[in-house]
Structure formats: C-alpha cells, structure tokens
Coordinates of C-alpha atoms and ligand atoms in Angstrom, one line a residue:
X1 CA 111.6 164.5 76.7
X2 CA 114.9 162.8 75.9
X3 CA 115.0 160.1 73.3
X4 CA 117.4 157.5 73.2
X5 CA 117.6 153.9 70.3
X6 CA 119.6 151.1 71.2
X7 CA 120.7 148.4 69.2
X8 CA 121.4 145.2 70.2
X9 CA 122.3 142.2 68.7
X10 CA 123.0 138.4 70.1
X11 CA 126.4 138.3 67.5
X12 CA 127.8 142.1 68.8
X13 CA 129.5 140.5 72.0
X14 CA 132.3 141.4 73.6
X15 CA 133.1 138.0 75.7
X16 CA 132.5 136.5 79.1
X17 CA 131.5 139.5 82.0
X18 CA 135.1 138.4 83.9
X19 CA 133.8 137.4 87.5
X20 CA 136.5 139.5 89.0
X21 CA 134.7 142.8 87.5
X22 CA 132.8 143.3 90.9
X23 CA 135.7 143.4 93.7
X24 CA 136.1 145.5 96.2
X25 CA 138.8 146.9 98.6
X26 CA 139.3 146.5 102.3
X27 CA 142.4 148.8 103.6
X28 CA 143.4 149.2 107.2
X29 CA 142.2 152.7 106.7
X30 CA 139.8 154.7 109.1
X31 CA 137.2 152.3 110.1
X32 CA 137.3 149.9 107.3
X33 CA 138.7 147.3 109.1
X34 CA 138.0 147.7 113.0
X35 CA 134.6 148.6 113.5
X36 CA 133.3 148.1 110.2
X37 CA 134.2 144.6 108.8
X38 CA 136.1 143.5 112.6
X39 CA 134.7 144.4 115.9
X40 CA 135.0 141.6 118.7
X41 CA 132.3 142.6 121.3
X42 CA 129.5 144.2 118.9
X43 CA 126.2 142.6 119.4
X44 CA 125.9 141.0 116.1
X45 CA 129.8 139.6 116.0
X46 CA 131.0 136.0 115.7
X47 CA 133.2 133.9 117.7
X48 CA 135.8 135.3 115.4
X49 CA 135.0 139.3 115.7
X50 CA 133.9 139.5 112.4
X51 CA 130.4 141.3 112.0
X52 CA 127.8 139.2 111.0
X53 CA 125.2 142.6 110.1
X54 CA 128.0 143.7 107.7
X55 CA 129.3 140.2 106.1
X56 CA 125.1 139.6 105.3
X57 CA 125.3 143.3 103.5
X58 CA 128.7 142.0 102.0
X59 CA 127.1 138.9 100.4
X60 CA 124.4 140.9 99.2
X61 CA 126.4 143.4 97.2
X62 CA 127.8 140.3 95.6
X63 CA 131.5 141.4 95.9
X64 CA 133.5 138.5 94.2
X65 CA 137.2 139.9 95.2
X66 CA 138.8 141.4 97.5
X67 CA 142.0 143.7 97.2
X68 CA 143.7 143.3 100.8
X69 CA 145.5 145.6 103.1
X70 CA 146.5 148.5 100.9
X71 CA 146.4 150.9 99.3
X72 CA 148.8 153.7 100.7
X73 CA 148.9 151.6 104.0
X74 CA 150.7 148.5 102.3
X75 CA 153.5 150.9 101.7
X76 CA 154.8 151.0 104.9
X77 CA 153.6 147.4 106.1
X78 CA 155.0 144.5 107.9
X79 CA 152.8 141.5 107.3
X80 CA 154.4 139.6 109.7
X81 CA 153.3 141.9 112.0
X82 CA 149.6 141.0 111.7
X83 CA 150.5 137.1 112.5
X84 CA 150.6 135.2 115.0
X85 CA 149.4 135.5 119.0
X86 CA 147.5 138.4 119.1
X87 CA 149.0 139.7 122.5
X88 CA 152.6 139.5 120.8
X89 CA 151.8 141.6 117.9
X90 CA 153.3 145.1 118.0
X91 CA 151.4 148.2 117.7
X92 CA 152.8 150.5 115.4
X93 CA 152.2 153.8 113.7
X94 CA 150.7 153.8 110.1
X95 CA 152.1 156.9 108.5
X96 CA 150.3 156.6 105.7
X97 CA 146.7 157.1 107.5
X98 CA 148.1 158.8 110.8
X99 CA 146.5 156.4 112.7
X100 CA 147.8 154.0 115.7
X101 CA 147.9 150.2 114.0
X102 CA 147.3 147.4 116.8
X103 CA 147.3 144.8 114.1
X104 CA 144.8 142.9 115.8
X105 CA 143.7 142.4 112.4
X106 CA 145.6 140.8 110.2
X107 CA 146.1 138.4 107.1
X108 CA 144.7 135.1 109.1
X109 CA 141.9 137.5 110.0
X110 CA 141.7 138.2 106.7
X111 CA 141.7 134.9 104.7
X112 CA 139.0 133.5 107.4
X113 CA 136.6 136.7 106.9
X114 CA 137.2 136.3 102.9
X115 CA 136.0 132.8 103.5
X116 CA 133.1 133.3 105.2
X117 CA 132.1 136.2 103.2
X118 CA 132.8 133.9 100.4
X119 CA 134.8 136.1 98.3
X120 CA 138.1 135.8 97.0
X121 CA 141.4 137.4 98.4
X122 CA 143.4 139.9 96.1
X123 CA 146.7 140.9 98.4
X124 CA 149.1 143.7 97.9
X125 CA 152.6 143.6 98.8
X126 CA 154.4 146.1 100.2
X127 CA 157.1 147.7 97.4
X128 CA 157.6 151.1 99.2
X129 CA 159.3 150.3 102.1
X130 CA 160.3 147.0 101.8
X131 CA 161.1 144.9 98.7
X132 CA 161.6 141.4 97.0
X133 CA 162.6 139.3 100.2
X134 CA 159.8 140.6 101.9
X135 CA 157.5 139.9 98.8
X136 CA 158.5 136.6 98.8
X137 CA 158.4 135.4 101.8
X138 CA 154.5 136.1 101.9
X139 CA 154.3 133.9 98.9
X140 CA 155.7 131.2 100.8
X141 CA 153.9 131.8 104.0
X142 CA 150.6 132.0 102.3
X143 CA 150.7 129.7 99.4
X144 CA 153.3 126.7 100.5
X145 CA 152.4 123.6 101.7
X146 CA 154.8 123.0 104.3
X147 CA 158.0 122.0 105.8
X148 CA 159.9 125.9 104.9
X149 CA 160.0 127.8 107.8
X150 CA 157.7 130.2 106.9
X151 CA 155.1 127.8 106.0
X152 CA 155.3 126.2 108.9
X153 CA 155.1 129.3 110.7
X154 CA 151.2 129.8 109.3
X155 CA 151.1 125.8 110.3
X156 CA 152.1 126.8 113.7
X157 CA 149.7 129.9 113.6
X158 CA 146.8 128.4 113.0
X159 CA 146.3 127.3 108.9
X160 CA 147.2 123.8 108.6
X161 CA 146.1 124.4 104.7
X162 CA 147.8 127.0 102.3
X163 CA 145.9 129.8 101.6
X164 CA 145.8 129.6 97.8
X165 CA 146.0 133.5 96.9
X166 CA 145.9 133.7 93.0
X167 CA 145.8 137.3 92.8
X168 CA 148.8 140.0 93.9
X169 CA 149.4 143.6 93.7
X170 CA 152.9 144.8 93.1
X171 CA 152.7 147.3 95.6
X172 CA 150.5 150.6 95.2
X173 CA 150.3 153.9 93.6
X174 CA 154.2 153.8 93.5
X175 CA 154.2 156.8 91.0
X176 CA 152.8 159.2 93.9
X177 CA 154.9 161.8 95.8
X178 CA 152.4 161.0 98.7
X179 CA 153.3 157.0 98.7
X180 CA 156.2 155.9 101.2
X181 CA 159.1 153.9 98.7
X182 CA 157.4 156.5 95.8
X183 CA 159.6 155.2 92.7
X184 CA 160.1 156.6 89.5
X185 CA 159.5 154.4 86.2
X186 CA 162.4 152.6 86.2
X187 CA 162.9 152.1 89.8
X188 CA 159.4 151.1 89.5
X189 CA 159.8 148.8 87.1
X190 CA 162.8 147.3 88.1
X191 CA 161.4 146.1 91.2
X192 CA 158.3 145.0 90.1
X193 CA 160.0 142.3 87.8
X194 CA 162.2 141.3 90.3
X195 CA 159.5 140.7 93.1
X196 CA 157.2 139.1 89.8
X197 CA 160.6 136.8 89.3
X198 CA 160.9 136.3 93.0
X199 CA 157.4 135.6 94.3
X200 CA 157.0 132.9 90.8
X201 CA 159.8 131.5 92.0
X202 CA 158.2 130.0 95.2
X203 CA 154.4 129.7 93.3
X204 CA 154.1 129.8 89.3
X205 CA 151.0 130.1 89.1
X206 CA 150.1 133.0 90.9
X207 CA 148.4 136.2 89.0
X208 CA 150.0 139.6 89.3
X209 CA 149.2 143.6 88.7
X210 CA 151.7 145.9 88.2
X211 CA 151.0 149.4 89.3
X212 CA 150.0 151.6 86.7
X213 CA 149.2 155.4 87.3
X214 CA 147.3 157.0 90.2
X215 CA 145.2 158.6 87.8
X216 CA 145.0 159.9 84.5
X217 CA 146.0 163.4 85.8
X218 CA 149.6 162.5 86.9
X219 CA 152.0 164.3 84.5
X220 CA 153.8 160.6 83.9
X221 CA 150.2 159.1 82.9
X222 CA 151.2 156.9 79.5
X223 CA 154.9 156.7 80.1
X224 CA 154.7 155.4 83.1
X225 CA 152.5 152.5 81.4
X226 CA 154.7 152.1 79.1
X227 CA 158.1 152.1 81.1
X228 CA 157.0 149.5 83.3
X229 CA 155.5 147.3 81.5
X230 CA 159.1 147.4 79.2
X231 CA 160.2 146.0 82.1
X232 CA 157.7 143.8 83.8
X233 CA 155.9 143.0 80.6
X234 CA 156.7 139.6 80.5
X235 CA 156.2 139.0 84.2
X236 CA 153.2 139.9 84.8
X237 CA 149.4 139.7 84.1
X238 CA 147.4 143.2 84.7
X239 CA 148.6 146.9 84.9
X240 CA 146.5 148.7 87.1
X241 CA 144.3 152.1 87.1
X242 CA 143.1 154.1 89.6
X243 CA 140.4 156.9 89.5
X244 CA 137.9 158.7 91.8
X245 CA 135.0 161.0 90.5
X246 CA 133.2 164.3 92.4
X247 CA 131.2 167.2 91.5
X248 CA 133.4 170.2 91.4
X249 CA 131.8 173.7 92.1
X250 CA 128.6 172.6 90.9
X251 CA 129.2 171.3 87.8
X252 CA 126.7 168.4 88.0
X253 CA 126.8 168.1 84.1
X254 CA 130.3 166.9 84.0
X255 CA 130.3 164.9 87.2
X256 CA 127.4 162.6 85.7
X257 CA 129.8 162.1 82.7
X258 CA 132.6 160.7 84.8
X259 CA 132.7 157.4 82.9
X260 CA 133.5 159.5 80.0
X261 CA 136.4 159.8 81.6
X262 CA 136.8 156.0 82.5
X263 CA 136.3 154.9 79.3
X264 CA 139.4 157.2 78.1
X265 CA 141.3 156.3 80.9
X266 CA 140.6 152.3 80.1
X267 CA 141.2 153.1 76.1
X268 CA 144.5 155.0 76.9
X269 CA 145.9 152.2 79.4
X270 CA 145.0 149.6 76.4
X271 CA 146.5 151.1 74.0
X272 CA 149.2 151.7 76.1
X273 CA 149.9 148.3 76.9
X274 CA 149.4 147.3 73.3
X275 CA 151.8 149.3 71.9
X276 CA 154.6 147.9 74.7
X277 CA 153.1 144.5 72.9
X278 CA 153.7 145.4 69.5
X279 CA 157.4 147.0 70.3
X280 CA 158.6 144.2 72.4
X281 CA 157.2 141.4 69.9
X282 CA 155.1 139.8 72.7
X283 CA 152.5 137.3 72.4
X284 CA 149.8 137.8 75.3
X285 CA 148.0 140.9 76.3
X286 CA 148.5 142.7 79.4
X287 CA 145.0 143.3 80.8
X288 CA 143.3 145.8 83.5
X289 CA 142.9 145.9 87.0
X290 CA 141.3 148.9 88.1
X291 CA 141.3 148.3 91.3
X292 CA 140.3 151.1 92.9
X293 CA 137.5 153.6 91.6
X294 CA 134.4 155.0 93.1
X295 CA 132.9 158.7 94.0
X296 CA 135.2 160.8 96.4
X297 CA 134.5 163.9 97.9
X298 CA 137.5 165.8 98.5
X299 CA 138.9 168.9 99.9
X300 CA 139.3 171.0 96.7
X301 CA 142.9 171.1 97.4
X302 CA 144.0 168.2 95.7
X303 CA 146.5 169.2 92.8
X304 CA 147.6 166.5 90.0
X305 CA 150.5 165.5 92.0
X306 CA 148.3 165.2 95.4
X307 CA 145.0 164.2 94.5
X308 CA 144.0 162.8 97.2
X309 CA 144.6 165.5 100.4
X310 CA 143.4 164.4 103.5
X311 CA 142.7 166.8 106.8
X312 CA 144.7 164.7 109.5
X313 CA 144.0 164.9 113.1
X314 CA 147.2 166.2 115.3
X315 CA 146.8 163.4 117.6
X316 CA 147.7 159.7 116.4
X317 CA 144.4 157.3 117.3
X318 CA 143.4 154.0 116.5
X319 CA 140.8 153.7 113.6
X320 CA 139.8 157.4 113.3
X321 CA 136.4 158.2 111.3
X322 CA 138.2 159.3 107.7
X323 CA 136.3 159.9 104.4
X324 CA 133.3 158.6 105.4
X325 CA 131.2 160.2 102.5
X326 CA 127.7 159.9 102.4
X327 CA 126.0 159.2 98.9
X328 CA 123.1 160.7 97.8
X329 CA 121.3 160.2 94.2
X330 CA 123.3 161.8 92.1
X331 CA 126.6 159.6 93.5
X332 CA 124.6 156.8 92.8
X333 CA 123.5 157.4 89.1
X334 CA 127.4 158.1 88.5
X335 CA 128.3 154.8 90.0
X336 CA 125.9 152.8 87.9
X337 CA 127.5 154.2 84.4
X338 CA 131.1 153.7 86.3
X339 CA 129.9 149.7 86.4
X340 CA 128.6 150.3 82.5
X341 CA 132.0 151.5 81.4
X342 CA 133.5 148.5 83.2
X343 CA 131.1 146.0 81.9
X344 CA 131.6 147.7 78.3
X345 CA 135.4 147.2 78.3
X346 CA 135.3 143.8 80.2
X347 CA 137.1 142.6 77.4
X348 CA 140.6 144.0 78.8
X349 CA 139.3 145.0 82.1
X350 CA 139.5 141.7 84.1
X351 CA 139.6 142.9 87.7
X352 CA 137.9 146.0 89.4
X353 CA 137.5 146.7 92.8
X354 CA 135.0 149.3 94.1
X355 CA 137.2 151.4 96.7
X356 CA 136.4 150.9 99.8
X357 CA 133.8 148.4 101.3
X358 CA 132.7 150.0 104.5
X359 CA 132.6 153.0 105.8
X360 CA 135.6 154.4 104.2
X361 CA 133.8 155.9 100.8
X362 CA 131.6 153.2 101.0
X363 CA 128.6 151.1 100.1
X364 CA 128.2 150.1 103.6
X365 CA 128.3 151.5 106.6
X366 CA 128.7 150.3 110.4
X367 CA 128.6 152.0 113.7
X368 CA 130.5 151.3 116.2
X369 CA 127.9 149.2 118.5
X370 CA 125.2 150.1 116.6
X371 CA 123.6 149.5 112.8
X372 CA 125.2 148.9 109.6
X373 CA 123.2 150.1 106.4
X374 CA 122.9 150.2 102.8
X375 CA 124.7 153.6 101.0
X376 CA 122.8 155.2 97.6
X377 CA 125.9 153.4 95.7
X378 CA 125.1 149.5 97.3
X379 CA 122.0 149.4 94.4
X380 CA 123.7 149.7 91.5
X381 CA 126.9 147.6 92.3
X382 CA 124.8 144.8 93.8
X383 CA 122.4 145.1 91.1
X384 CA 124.7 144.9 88.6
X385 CA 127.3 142.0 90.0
X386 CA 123.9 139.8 90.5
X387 CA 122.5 140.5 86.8
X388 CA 125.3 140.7 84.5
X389 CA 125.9 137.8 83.5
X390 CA 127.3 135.4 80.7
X391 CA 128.0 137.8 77.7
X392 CA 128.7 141.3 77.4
X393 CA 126.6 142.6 74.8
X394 CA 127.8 145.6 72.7
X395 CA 125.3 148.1 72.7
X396 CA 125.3 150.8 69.3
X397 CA 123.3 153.5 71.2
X398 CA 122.2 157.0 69.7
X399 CA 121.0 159.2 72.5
X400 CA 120.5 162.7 72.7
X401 CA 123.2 164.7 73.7
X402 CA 123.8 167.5 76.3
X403 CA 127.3 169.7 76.3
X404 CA 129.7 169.2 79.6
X405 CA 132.3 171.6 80.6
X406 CA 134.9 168.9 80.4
X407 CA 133.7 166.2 78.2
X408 CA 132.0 168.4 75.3
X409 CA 129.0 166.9 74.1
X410 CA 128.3 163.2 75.8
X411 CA 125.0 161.3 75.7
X412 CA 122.0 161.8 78.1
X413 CA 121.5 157.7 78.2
X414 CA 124.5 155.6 79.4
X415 CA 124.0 151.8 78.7
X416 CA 125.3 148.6 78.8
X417 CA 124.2 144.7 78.7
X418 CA 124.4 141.4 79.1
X419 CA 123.4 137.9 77.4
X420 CA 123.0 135.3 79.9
X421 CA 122.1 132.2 77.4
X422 CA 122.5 129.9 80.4
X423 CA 119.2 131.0 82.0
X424 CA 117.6 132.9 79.2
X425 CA 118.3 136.2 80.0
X426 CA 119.3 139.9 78.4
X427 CA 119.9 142.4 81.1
X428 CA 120.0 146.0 80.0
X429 CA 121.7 148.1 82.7
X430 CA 120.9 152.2 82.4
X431 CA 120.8 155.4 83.5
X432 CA 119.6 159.6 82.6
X433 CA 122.0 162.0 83.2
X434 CA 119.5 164.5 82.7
X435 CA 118.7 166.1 86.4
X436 CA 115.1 167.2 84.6
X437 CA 113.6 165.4 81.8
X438 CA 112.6 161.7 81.8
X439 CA 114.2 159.4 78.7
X440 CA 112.0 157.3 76.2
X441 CA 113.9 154.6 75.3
X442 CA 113.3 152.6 72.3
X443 CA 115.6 149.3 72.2
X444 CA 115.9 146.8 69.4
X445 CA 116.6 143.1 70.0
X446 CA 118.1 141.2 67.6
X447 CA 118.5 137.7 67.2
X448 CA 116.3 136.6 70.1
X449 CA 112.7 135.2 70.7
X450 CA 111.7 137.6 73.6
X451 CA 109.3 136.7 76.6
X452 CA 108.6 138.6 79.6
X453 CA 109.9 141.2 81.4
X454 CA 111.3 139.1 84.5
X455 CA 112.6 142.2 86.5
X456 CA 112.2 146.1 85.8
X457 CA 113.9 148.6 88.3
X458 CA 114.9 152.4 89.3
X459 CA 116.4 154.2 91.8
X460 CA 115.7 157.7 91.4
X461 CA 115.4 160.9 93.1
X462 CA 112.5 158.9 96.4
X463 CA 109.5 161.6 96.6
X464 CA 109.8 164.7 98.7
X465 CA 113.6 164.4 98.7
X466 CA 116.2 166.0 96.0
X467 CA 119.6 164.3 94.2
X468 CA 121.7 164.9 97.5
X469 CA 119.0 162.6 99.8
X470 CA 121.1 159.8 101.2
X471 CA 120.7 157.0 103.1
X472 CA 121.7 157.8 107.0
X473 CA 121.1 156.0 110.3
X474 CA 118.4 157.5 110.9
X475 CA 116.9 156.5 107.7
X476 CA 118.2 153.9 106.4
X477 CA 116.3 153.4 103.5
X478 CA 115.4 156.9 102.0
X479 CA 116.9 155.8 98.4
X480 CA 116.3 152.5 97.4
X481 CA 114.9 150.3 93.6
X482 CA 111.6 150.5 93.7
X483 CA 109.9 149.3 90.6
X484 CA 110.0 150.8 86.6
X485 CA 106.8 150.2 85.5
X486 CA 105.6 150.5 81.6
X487 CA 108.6 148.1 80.1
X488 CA 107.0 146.6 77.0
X489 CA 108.2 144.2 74.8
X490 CA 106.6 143.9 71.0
X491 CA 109.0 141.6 68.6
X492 CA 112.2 142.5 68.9
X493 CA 111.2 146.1 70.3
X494 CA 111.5 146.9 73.7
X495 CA 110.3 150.3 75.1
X496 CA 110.9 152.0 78.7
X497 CA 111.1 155.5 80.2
X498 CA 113.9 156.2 82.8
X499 CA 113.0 159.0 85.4
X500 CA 114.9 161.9 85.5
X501 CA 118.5 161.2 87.0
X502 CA 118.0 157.6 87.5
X503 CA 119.7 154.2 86.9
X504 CA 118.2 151.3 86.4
X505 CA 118.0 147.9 85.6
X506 CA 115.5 145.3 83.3
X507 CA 115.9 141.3 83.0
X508 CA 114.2 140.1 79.9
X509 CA 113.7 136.6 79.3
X510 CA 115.1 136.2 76.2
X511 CA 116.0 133.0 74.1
X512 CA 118.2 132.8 70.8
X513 CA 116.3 132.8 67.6
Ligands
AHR1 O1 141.2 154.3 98.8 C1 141.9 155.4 99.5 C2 143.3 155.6 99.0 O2 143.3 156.2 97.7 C3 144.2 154.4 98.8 O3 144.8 154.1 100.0 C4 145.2 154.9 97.8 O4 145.7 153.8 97.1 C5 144.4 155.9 97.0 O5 145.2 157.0 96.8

C-alpha cells in the first residue's frame, strides 16, 4: 500500500485560481473546426452551423478561453480571407496542415460560436508570413468602433458592435524550423515589439503573449526567453510555453510524471523572465500562457528540432481526420496532474489552453453526421475548471516515491487544492501514479472548521477493462467518475484511498476557524 500526508493550511496560499487557467484551443486543423465545432446540415446544428451536441459538451467542460485560429495554421493566414460573403471567400491551400481551406469558417463564425458557447476569444496573429500592418489592421477590425474602414468593414459584414478581444497571440511557435516566417531571437523579437507597439496603437488596452519556446527540448529553450523578452519586455503581458506528453516505448513510469516536467518547464520560463526583470530594471512581471499542452501520441520520429512529425496524405483535402488520439486511463490520470501543476503555479501561470477541443487530440469528439462524445481526458479538466475555485492552496505533501527513467525519484501522489471561502469549500484534486497499489492518504486541515464531504470522485481503471480502455462511439461511456467512497473527516484529519492509477476529486465543506 502507498502512503501519502498532506498538509494544508488556510494561510499557505498561493492567490486567486486565474479564470483563464482552463482554456482551450480551436485551430483550423483536421476536423477541429468543420465537422467538429462547425457543420451546417448535421442533425443537431443551429441556424448558424454550429453544433449544438458539441457546444453542450463545450459548456460542460467549463472552457473559459479560447485560443483562435492557430497554431501552425496562423502562420500562413489571411484573416481577411475568412470575412465577409461566404460565396466570395477564396479557397486556399493551408500548408501548414496540407489541407484544402474554404474558409467558410472564419473570425465572425468565430466570435458568434465563442458567444454562444459563452467563453472568451484568445486570437493569434499571423507573424510568419505576414507582419505588423496585417496585425494591426485586425485590431482595428475587431476592436474599433467605427467610422475607419476596416471597422466599418465588420459593420458592413455583419457586427454592428466591436468585438472586444482582450487577449492576443504574437504569432506561434516562431522558434520552429517547421513554422512558415520561423524567426530567430532577434528577428523574433523585433517583430513582436513592433506588432505589440502597433496593435496598442489602435487599442491600449489589449493583453498580449509573446511566443516563447515550442518546448523545453529546443536547443534555444532559455535564450530564446530571454532574447525576446529583452525586446518585447516592456510591451507585452505573457510569454508563452508549449508542451505535449506520451508514453515512449513503454515507459509508463515516466509518462505519469509528465508534470514533473511541467513544473520545470514553468520554473525555468519564470525564472527566465525574472532574470530579464532584474537586468532590465523593470517593474511588473511577465507572466505565463501555456497555451498549448495536453497528451500526444506521436510518430516516434519527432527529433528536438521537429517534435511534432505528422504522416501527410499526398492528396490536398478539405478537413482530413489528423491526430485524432484516443485516450484511455492512463492519458487521463496524466492530464489531471498536468491541471495540478497548472493550478500549483497559477501564481505566474495566468492563461492555459488544453490543445485542441475537438477531435484533433481532444476531449471531445464529433462525427461527421453522427455522435459527439466525452474522451478519458473531458473528466479531469471539467472537473477541475468547475471545482477549483477561489484560492489556490499550497499543498506540503510527503508521499512515497517510485524511481522514473527520466525524472529520478518523483512521488506516487500528485496533489493540488483549492479554498473557495465564498461557498465554504476546500477542494483537494489527486491522483496515483502507481499502475498497482492503491494510496492511503492521510490529509491535515488547518485553520478550518470542517463539515461534510459534499462531493467524493474517481475515475479509474472501469471493471473488466485495463489503463488503455477509452471511450469510443461505440461506447461512449466505458471510463467515466464514478464515486470514491470511505472519505472521512475527524477534526482537521481527513482520510481517503485512491485506486490504483486514478485521479480524483473531493469537495469538503469547509469554513475558517
Ligand atoms: O496543436 C497542434 C500543433 O502543435 C499546433 O498547431 C502547433 O502550434 C503545435 O506545434
């Protein structure tokens, strides 16, 4: 049996859970868009095209932002291709995606579906093959009142009302030989501060991320931090970090320490950014977006430089089924401690987005004409955007350990937590790594009066199945929560047992002492 204390205490906080911690990612990438969030003639669509099956399975994960059109495809967009009459918009050919681009879908598309899903709209600009004009121009189109021509041109196309976006990318992944417009450092940061200057120019108060590393494995990870933001520093708000987790050859042990890795990865960026601080005798902190992370199963021949290789088809189609991983257990324990080491550094991480939303290594997934359903990795995330709330809670966990071929020794139970004074609530979010022994864990509560144990739930390995079972259209529901039972709660003591490779969640009502 594994054994696992946590400490917790109501004064070891680490500030508000930042609202923007649970975003997603929509790309015009394999069936993301057209067929999963946009199909006009499905049974279940709106006036409007937009899938009414999928945007209910959208509200439900309790996505809060949404990171809009790219990814690699920004790089070589034309927004103003996606505007206006639909039978005059061109079709084109996405390079990044290999994939035939009617743009049938576009920002006005967009800004209605975010609405209706009620989320809010994070949107990239394209800095690989186009540059400041371009930039801001979109600003103005999306975000001025009236009377320019480009914001009349949205008038004229439909939105009478600016669109308000707060939140903009600076392009994406423009360290990577795979990006159109890849730029070095300098170039990189160069251009950045000049779009920032540019696009501020026509709205002040908008937000923006600069692009930080594709991942920690690119040989310019930490200089490329820091020669940006020598540039941009001043002109921007976030520096952003991507990262995507699988199990390679089997090594199960290291895969479920992934946020191991995201916690470095985080720390590194941090300190990164901190040190520009201290050299450059700035006031304000540069803070995190990663905006895009998840579990991605690849092709094994992804090198540091090319981490992400993708099997194109010779012919060039519209919306062509790519990466469409299915999740089993195992993906979905890995998630939940991805969201822990989010929560746990929400202090400096102020934006994340799960990549992708549907279908496209995804929580949900649609078929064309058919059912949309609920992946492995939908629990956790929706569990965890619904319950973690108010204050993040600093855990001080000692857990027993098991050794990792890449992360040494790293602890069996992964927690975090929350302190939701507002409606009297601690949440403890947590998972076992281990794939065969269940974990006692004995918490301690400090510095509340606890009550009852309002909710207490695990996904875990569902019986007669093994870590890999995944949900599927034929069955839809094999993993799921299904209720922890034995939580109880003496004092300030609180005792559970996780299952073996599980995650899982427990609301206690809780009130300050
Ligand atoms: O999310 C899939 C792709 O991964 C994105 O387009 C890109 O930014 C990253 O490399």
């Amino acid at each position: 049996m594994t054994r696992a204390r946590l400490t917790l205490d109501r004064d070891f906080t680490a500030g508000p859970v930042p609202h923007r911690l649970f975003g997603s990612f929509v790309e015009h990438m394999g069936r993301c868009v057209y067929t999963g969030i946009y199909e006009p003639g499905h049974p279940a669509a709106d006036e409007q095209g937009f899938r009414t099956d999928v945007l209910e399975l959208v509200r439900e994960l309790g996505a809060t932002v949404i990171r809009y059109p790219g990814g690699n495809f920004v790089s070589g967009y034309r927004w103003e291709d996606g505007v206006g009459p639909r039978e005059e918009r061109p079709v084109r050919l996405d390079g990044a995606w290999h994939t035939v681009e009617t743009n049938q879908f576009g920002l006005h598309e967009f800004v209605d579906w975010a609405r209706v899903a009620g989320v809010e709209v994070m949107e990239a600009v394209n800095l690989g093959t186009r540059g400041v004009e371009e930039a801001r121009a979109l600003v103005e189109y999306a975000n001025h009142p009236g009377g320019t021509a480009w914001s009349d041109l949205r008038r004229k196309n439909g939105h009478a009302e600016p669109f308000d976006i707060r939140l903009w990318c600076l392009g994406n992944e423009m360290d990577g030989p795979w990006q159109m417009g890849q730029k070095t450092a300098e170039e990189y940061g160069r251009i950045a501060t000049e779009a920032a200057k540019a696009m501020r120019l026509v709205d002040p108060t908008i937000e923006l991320v600069a692009c930080g590393s594709s991942n920690s494995g690119m040989p310019t990870f930490g200089s490329w931090e820091q020669t940006v933001l020598r540039h941009a520093y001043e002109h921007v708000d976030y520096i952003s970090a991507h990262a995507y987790y699988q199990e390679v050859e089997g090594d199960h042990g290291s895969f479920l320490a992934s946020a191991v890795d995201m916690d470095y990865f985080i720390e590194s960026v941090v300190s990164t950014a901190d040190a520009v601080r201290a050299a450059g005798k700035h006031k304000k902190h540069i803070d995190l977006s990663f905006d895009e992370w998840n579990v991605w199963y690849q092709t094994g021949k992804e090198t540091p430089d090319q981490p992400h290789v993708i099997e194109r088809e010779a012919v060039w189609r519209e919306h062509p089924r790519i990466i469409e991983d299915e999740y089993g257990v195992t993906d979905a324990v890995v998630v939940g401690t991805l969201l822990n080491s989010l929560l746990r550094h929400g202090d400096r991480v102020k934006v994340a987005n799960q990549a992708q939303l549907v279908n496209v290594i995804a929580p949900i997934r649609s078929e064309e004409g058919g059912p949309a359903w609920r992946q492995t990795i939908f629990w956790p995330f929706a569990r965890t955007a619904a319950l973690a709330k108010g204050e993040i809670l600093r855990p001080v966990v000692a857990s027993d350990r098991y050794g990792t071929a890449r992360f040494g020794d790293v602890d069996l139970v992964d927690v975090s937590a929350t302190w939701d004074e507002e409606n009297g609530r601690v949440a403890l979010f947590l998972a076992n790594r281990g794939l065969d022994e269940a974990a006692d864990v004995a918490a301690t509560l400090r510095g509340w009066r606890l009550g009852r144990v309002l909710t207490a739930e695990v996904l875990d390995v569902p019986e007669g199945g093994d870590r890999y079972t995944a949900n599927t259209q034929e069955n839809p529901d094999a993993v799921g929560l299904r209720p922890l039972g034995d939580v109880t709660v003496d004092g300030e003591q609180v005792a559970l047992r996780l299952p073996p490779l599980s995650w899982a969640v427990v609301q206690l009502e809780a009130t300050a002492a």
